[in-house]
Coordinates of C-alpha atoms in Angstrom, one line a residue:
X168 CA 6.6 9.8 13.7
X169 CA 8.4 6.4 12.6
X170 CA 9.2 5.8 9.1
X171 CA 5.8 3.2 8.7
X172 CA 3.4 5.8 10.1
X173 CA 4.6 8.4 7.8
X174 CA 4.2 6.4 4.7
X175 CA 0.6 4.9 6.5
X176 CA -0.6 8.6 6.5
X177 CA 0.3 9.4 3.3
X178 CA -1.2 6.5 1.5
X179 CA -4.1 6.6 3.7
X180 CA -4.9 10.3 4.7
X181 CA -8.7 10.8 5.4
X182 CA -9.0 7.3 4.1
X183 CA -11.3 6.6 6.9
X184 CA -14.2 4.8 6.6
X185 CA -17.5 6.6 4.6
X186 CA -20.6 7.7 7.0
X187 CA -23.5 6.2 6.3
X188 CA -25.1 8.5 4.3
X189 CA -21.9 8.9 2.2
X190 CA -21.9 4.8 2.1
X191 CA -25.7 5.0 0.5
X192 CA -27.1 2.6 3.1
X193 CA -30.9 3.6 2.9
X194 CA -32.8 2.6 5.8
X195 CA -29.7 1.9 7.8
X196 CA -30.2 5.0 10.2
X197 CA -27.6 6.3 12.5
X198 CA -28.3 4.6 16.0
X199 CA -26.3 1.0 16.3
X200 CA -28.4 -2.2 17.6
X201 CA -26.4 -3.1 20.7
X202 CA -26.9 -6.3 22.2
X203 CA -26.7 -8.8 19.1
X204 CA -26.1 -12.9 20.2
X205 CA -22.7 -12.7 18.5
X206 CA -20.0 -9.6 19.3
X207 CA -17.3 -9.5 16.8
X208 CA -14.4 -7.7 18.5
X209 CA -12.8 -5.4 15.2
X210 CA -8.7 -3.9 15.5
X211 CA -8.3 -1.0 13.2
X212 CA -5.9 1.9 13.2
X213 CA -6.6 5.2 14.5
X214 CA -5.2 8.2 12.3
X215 CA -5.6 11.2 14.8
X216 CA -6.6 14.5 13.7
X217 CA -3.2 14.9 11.8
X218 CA -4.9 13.5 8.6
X219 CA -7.3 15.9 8.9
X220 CA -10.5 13.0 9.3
X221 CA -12.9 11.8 11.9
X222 CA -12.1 8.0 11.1
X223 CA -13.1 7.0 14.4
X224 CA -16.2 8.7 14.0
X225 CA -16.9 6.9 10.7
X226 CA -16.0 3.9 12.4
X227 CA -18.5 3.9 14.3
X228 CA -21.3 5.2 12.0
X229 CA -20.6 2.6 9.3
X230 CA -20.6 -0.3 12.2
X231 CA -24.2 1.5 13.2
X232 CA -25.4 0.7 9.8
X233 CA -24.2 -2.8 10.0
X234 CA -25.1 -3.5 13.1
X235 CA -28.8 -2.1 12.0
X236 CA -29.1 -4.9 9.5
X237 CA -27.4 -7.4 11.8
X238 CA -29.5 -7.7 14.9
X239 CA -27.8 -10.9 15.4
X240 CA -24.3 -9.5 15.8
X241 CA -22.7 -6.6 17.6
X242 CA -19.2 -5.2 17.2
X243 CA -16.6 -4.1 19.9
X244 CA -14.1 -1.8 18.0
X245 CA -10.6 -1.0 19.5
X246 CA -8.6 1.5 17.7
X247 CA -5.1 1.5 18.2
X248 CA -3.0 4.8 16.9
X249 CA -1.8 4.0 13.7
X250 CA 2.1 3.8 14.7
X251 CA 1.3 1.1 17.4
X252 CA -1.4 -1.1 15.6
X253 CA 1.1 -4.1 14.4
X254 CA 2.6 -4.2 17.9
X255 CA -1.1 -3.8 19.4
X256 CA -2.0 -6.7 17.2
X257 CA 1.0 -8.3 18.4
X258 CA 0.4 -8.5 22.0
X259 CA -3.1 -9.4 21.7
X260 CA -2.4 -12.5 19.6
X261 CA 0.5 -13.6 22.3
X262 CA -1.9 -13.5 25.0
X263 CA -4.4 -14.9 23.4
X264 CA -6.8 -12.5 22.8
X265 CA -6.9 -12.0 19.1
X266 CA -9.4 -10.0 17.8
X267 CA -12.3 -11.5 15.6
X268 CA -10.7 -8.9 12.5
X269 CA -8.0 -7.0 12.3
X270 CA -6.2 -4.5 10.1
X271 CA -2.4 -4.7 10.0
X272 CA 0.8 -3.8 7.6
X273 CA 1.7 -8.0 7.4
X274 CA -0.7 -11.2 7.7
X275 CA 2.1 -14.4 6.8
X276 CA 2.9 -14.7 10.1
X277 CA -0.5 -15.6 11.4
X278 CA -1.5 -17.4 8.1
X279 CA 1.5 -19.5 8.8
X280 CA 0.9 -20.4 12.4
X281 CA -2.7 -21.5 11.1
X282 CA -4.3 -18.6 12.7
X283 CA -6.7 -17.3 10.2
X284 CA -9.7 -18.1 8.4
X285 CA -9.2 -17.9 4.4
X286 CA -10.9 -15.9 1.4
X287 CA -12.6 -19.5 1.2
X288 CA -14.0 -19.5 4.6
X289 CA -15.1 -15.9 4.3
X290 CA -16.3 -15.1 0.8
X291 CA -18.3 -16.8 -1.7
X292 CA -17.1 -17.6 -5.4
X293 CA -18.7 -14.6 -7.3
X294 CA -17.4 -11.7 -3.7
X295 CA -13.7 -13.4 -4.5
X296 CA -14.0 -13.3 -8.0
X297 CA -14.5 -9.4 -7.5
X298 CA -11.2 -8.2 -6.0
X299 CA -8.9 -7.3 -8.5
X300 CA -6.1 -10.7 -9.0
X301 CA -3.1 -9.0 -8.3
X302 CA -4.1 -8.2 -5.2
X303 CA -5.7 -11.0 -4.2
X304 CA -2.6 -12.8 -5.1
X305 CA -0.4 -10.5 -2.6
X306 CA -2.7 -11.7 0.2
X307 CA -1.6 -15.5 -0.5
X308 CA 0.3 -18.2 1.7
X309 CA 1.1 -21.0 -0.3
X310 CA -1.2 -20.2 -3.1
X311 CA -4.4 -19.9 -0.5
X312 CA -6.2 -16.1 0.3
X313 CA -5.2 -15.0 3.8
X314 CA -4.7 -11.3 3.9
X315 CA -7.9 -9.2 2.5
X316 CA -7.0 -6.2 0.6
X317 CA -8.3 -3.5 2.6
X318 CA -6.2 0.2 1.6
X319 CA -4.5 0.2 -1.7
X320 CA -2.5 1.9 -4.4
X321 CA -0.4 2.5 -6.7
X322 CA 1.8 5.4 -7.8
X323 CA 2.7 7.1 -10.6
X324 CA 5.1 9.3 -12.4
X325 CA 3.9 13.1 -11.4
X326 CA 5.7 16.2 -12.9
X327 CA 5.8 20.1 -12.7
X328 CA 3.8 21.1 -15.5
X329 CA 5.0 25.0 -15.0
X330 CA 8.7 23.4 -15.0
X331 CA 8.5 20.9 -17.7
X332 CA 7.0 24.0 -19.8
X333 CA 10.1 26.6 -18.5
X334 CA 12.8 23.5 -19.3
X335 CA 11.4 23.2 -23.0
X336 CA 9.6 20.1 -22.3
X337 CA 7.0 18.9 -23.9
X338 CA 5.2 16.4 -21.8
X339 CA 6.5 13.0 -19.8
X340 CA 9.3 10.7 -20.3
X341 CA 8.6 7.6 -21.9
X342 CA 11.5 5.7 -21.4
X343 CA 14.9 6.4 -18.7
X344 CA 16.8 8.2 -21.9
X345 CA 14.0 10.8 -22.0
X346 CA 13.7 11.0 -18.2
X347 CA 17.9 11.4 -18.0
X348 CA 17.1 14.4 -20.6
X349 CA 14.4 15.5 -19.2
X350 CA 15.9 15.9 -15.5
X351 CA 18.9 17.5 -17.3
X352 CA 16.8 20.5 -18.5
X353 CA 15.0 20.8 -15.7
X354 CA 18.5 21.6 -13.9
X355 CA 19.4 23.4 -16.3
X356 CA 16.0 25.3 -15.6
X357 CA 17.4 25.7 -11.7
X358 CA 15.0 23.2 -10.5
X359 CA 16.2 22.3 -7.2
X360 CA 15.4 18.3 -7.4
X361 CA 15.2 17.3 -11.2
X362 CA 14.0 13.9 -10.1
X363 CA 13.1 13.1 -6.7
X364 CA 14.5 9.7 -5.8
X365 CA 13.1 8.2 -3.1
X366 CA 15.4 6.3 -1.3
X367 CA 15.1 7.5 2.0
X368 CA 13.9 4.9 5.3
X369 CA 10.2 5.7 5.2
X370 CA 9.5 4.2 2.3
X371 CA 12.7 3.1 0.1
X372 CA 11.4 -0.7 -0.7
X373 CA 9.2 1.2 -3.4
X374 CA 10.9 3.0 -5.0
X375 CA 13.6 0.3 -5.8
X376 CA 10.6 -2.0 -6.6
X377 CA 9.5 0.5 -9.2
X378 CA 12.9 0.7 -11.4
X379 CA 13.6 -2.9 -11.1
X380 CA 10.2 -3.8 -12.3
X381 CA 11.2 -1.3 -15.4
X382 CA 14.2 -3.5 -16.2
X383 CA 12.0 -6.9 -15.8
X384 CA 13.2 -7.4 -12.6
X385 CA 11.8 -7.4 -9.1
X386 CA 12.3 -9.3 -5.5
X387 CA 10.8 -12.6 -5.8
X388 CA 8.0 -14.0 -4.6
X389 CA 6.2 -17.3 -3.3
X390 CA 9.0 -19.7 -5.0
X391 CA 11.2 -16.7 -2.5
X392 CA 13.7 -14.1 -2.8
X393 CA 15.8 -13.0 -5.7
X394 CA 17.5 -9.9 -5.3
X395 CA 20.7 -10.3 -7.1
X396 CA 19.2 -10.7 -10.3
X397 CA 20.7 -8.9 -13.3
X398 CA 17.9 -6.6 -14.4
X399 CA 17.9 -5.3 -10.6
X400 CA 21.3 -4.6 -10.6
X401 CA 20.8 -2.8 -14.2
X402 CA 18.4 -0.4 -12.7
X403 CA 20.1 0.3 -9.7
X404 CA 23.4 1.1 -11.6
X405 CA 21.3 3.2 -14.1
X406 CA 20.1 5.1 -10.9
X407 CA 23.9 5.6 -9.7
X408 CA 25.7 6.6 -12.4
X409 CA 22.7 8.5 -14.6
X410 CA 20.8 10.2 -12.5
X411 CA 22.4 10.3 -8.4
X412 CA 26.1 11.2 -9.4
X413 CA 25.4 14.0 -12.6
X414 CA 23.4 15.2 -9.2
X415 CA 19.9 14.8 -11.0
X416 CA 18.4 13.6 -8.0
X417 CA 18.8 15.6 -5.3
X418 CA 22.0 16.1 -2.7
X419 CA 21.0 13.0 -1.0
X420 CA 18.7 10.4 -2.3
X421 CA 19.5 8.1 0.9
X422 CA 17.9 11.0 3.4
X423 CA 15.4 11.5 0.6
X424 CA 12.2 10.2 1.9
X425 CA 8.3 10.1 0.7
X426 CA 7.1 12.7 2.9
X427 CA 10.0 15.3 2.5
X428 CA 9.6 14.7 -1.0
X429 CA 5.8 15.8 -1.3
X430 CA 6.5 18.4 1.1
X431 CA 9.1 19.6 -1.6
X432 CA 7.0 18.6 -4.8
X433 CA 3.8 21.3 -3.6
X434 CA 7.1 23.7 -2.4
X435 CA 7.9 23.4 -6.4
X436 CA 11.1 22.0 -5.6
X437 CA 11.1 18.8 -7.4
X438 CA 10.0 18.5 -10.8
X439 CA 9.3 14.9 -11.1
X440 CA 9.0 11.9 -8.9
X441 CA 6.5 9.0 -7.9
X442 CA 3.4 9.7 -5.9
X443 CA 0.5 8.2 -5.0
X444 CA -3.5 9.7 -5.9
X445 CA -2.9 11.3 -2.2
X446 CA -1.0 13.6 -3.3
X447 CA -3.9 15.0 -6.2
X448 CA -5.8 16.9 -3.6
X449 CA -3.0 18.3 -2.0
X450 CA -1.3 19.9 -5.4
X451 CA -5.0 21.1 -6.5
X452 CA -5.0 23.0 -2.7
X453 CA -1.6 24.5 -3.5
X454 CA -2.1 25.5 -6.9
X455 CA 0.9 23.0 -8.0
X456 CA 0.5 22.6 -11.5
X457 CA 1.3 19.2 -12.4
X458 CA 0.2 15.8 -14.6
X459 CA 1.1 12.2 -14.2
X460 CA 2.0 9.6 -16.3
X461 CA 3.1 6.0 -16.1
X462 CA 6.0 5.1 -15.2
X463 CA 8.2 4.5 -17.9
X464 CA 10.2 0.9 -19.0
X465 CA 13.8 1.5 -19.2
X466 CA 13.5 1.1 -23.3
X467 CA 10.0 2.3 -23.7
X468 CA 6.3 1.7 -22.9
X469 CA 4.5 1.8 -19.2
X470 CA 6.2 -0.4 -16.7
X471 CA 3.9 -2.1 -14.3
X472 CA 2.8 -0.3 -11.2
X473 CA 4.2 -1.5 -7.5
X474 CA 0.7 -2.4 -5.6
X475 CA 0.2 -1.3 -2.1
X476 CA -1.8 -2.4 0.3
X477 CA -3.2 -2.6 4.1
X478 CA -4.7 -6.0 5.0
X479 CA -7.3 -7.1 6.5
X480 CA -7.7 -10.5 8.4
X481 CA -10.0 -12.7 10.2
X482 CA -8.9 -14.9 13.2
X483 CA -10.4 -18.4 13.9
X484 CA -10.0 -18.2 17.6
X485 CA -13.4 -17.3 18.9
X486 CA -14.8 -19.3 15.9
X487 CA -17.2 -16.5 14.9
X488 CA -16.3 -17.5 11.0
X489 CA -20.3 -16.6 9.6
X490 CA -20.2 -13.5 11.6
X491 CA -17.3 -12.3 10.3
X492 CA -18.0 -13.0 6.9
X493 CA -21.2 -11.3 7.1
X494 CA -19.3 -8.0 7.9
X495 CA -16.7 -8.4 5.7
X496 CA -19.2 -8.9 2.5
X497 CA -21.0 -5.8 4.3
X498 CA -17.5 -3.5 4.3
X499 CA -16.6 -4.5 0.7
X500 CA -19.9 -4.3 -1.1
X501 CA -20.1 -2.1 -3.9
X502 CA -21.6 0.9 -2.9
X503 CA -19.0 1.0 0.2
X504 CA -16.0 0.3 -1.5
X505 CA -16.0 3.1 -3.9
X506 CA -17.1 5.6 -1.4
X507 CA -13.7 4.7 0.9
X508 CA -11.9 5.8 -2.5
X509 CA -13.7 8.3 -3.8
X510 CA -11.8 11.7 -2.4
X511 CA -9.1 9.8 -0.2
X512 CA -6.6 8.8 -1.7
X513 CA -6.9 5.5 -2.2
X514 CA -8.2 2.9 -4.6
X515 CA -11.2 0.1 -4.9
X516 CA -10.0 -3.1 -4.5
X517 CA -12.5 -4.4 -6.3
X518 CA -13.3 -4.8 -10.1
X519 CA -17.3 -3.6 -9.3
X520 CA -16.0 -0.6 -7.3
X521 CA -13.3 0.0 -9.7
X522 CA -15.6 0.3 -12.4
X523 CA -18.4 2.6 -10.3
X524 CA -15.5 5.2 -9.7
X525 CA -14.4 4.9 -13.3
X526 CA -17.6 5.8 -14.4
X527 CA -17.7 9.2 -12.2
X528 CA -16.6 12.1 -14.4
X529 CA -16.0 13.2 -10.6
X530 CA -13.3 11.1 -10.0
X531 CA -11.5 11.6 -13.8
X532 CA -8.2 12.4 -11.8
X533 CA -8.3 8.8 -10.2
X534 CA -9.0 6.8 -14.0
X535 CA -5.2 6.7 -14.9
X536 CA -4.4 5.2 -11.1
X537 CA -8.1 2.5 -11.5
X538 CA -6.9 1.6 -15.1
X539 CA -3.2 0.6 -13.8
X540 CA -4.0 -1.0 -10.7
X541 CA -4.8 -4.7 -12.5
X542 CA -1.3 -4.6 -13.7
X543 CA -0.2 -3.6 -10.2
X544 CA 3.2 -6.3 -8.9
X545 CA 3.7 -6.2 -4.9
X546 CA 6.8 -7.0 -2.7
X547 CA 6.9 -10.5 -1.1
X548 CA 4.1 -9.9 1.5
X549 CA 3.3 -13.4 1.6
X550 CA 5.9 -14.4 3.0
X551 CA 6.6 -13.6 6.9
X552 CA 10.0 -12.9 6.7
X553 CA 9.5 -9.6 4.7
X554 CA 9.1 -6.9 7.3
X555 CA 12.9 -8.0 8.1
X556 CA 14.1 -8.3 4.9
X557 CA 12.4 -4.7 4.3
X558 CA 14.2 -3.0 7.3
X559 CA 17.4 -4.0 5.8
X560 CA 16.9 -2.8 2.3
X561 CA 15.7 0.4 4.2
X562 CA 18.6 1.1 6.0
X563 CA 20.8 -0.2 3.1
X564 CA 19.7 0.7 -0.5
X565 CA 20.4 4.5 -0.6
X566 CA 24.0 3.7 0.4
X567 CA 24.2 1.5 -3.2
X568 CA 23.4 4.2 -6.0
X569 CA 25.7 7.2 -3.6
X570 CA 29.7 7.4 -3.9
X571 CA 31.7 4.1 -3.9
X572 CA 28.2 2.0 -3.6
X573 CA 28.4 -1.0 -5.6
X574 CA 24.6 -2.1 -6.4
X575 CA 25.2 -5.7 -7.7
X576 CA 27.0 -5.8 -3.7
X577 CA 24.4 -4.4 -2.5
X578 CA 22.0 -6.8 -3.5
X579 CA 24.0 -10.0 -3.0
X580 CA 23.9 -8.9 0.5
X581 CA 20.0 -8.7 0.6
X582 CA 19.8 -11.9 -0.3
X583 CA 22.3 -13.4 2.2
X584 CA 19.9 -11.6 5.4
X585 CA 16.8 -13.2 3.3
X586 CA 18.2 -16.3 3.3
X587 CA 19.5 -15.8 6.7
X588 CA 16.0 -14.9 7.9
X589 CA 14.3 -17.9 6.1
X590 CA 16.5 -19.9 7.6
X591 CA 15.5 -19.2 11.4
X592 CA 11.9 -18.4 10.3
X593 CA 10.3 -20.6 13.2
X594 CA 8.4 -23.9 11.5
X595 CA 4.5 -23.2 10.5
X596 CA 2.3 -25.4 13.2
X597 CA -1.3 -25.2 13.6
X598 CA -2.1 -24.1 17.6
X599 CA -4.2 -26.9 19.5
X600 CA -6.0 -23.8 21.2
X601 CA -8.0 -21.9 17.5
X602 CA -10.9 -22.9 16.8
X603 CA -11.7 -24.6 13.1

């Protein structure tokens, strides 16, 4: 399993879509209305039976229920397996053939070429006004909505309860001194993994994000790149020297990576590190007793929360813009949106789902993870030269905080294959052949 799927499953582990009972579409029934004027052709991502959830069956049901108050349009869903839908999605554009809607990891790339309808085209004012802004923001080209929030997240500091308690420890760190002292004692306690650093390929882009955003920094943006920034090296050298070389973070941070770690983190192995709501239902299963916090600032206070996201987008080429907008305001209604997050691991993208799950005493475990996610700051997904520039700080950022790396070095470097990759980044164009 490639370094993507593994961080797909965890953020997105019986994430599938609600049945249509769950969604609470009365009158919908179960039998889909085949035959309507219009067929939408829908790419999603297949999770298998290693997350444990009939997605495709939910798939189906919840385009039943659409299609029942839709007589007028008719979907055609492909599923591709979840470690092959970007390159499925791909093909199909390079052929020609792109789907109607589509989920994928990236959406710049076919914003840029003038692929895709916008937020505009597909929502009214009041639907658009109801995603949360942070995340609508991350699905912008050039200041315009492309890519549609679909999966999201955001993580937060979980710790060892039964540890913390054995080490002396009162409750979380609040700022990188008390987290140094805190991992400290928890050695001390012979806690295998004081703090588990994340820095591994699956998934190493977020955990960087999240100390550099502690320090005020972060990796740029619309206006582009900025990597060698002087509060990102400050957190990275705080990493090296106070937490990876006193050994507080394990024997290899670079070969550390998300799914090892909360593998390790139910084994009681580590006694604090980032994680994502996923990861609630599988400590309450092992009887892990744990809490989370926020994330600390390096000198204090809660540091804003790296936002994660799927996307969802809609292609102009068949020119079936009404018809998709009618099943996109159909998948992010209310009543649907809070379902998908209610129990899987994932959060609504919206402010009125946001606030139907924070009024469940039900989903109290979720409140910390809804109340953070408008504060939530993402990588540079709008801009199509990220998935590169990601692979690089991958295969490359562990080495920085280990023996003889050099951070500030480290980074300049980043920015020299960013630049390099805006540089040969292929000129936007509109195609003659997509419809308006």
């Amino acid at each position: 399993m490639t370094a993507a799927v593994r961080r797909r499953v965890f953020l997105s582990r019986t994430a599938g879509m609600a049945g249509t009972a769950a969604l609470g579409l009365a009158g919908c029934g179960s039998g889909a209305a085949s035959g309507g004027t219009v067929r939408l052709t829908v790419l999603a991502a297949s999770y298998g039976r290693t997350v444990g959830s009939p997605i495709v069956d939910r798939w189906h049901e919840f385009i039943a229920a659409f299609e029942k108050e839709h007589r007028n349009i008719g979907i055609d869903l492909e599923l591709a397996p979840i470690e092959k839908i970007d390159r499925t999605l791909a093909e199909r554009v390079a052929a020609g053939r792109e789907p109607d809607i589509a989920q994928s990891y990236t959406f710049a790339d076919y914003a840029e070429a003038g692929r895709l309808y916008s937020a505009d085209d597909l929502f009214d004012l009041s639907a658009q006004a109801d995603f949360l802004t942070p995340f609508a923001r991350a699905g912008e080209l050039g200041f315009t909505e492309y890519g549609i929030p679909f999966l999201t997240s955001t993580p937060r500091l979980f710790y060892h309860t039964g540890h913390f308690a054995r080490a002396g420890l009162s409750g979380p760190p609040t700022s990188w001194a008390e987290l140094r002292t805190a991992a400290r004692a928890l050695k001390a306690a012979g806690v295998t993994t004081p703090y588990g650093l994340q820095f591994g390929p699956e998934a190493a882009e977020d955990e960087a994000l999240a100390w550099m955003l502690a320090t005020g920094g972060g990796y740029g943006g619309q206006a582009g790149y900025d990597f060698p920034k002087d509060a990102n090296v400050e957190a990275l050298t705080w990493v090296k020297e106070q937490l990876v070389a006193p050994g507080l973070a394990g024997d290899d941070p670079a070969r550390f990576s998300r799914t090892p770690a909360y593998a390790a983190f139910l084994k009681g192995e580590v006694g604090m590190m980032l994680a994502h709501p996923v990861l609630i239902k599988a400590a309450d299963r092992a009887g892990v007793p744990y809490a989370d916090a926020a994330f600390p600032m390096k000198d204090g206070g809660a540091a804003p929360p790296v936002g994660l996201s799927d996307w969802l987008m809609a292609f102009k080429r068949n020119g079936h813009r009404q018809e998709c907008a009618a099943f996109l305001d159909f998948l992010y209604s209310e009543r649907a949106t809070t379902r998908f997050a209610q129990g899987q691991g994932t959060l609504p993208v919206t402010v009125s789902g946001s606030e139907a799950l924070r009024a469940q005493r039900s989903a109290r475990a979720l409140w910390p993870f809804i109340d953070q996610m408008p504060r939530a700051e993402f990588h540079p997904v709008g801009r199509s030269t990220w998935p590169k520039v990601r692979d690089t700080l991958r295969q490359r950022i562990g080495a920085a905080v280990g023996p003889g790396g050099d951070p500030r070095a480290l980074l300049k470097t980043l920015q020299k294959a960013a630049e390099a990759a805006e540089a040969a980044r292929p000129a936007a164009a509109q195609p003659e052949d997509v419809a308006p």
